[in-house]
Amino acid sequence: MFKHILLPTDGSASSDKSIQAAIRLARDMGARVTGLHVVPPFHTFSYRPDMIEDTEEQYEIDSEAAARKVLMTIEQQAAECGVQVETAVVRSDDVHQAIIHTATERNCDLIAMASHGKRGVRALLLGSETQKVLTHSQIPVLVYR
């Protein structure tokens, strides 16, 4: 049924659980997966301490390393299940738009994601990215709770 599944992740526990389930689904369907982590670009004025304390160059290095660490979970689980995988890091302030754009650009036919991700101030400021993807995506979205 589905041949290419996009797995957006923020590195949260709920995201990790959705990845496990989606990779099993991909294995059972013979689909491939693309793991995606969206990183905000550097801003001089920010609520994020990693931007306030770093130079732009250091932020780029650190955020890329953190993204690769988060995506390694997808790579490892896909390898264990024999699922073809690729990963992508996208820089954007609009997470839901980056998810939808990446899914469209890479010809994914399903987006599988957690019902919620990180909590706290970041979640309050960003709102529910899953809800935004559900509202705006033309591609089917599978939400894991």
GROMACS .gro file of C-alpha atoms in nm, residues 37-64 90-95 122 125-126:
model
   37
   37HIS     CA    1   1.470   1.629   1.194
   38VAL     CA    2   1.385   1.998   1.161
   39VAL     CA    3   1.626   2.245   1.320
   40PRO     CA    4   1.550   2.615   1.353
   41PRO     CA    5   1.797   2.842   1.176
   42PHE     CA    6   2.019   3.065   1.391
   43HIS     CA    7   1.859   3.387   1.516
   44THR     CA    8   2.031   3.671   1.697
   45PHE     CA    9   1.724   3.721   1.914
   46SER     CA   10   1.584   3.394   2.045
   47TYR     CA   11   1.415   3.220   2.336
   48ARG     CA   12   1.647   2.920   2.287
   49PRO     CA   13   1.951   2.917   2.515
   50ASP     CA   14   2.161   2.731   2.258
   51MET     CA   15   2.129   3.028   2.024
   52ILE     CA   16   2.188   3.294   2.289
   53GLU     CA   17   2.509   3.132   2.412
   54ASP     CA   18   2.661   3.034   2.073
   55THR     CA   19   2.800   3.204   1.769
   56GLU     CA   20   2.619   3.123   1.448
   57GLU     CA   21   2.901   2.893   1.337
   58GLN     CA   22   2.904   2.703   1.665
   59TYR     CA   23   2.525   2.675   1.667
   60GLU     CA   24   2.533   2.526   1.315
   61ILE     CA   25   2.793   2.267   1.420
   62ASP     CA   26   2.616   2.177   1.745
   63SER     CA   27   2.266   2.161   1.598
   64GLU     CA   28   2.384   1.942   1.309
   90VAL     CA   29   1.613   2.064   0.737
   91ARG     CA   30   1.655   2.414   0.879
   92SER     CA   31   1.325   2.596   0.917
   93ASP     CA   32   1.127   2.799   1.167
   94ASP     CA   33   0.806   2.640   1.037
   95VAL     CA   34   0.834   2.276   1.139
  122ARG     CA   35   0.892   2.522   2.334
  125LEU     CA   36   0.544   2.873   2.162
  126LEU     CA   37   0.526   2.637   1.865
   0.00000   0.00000   0.00000
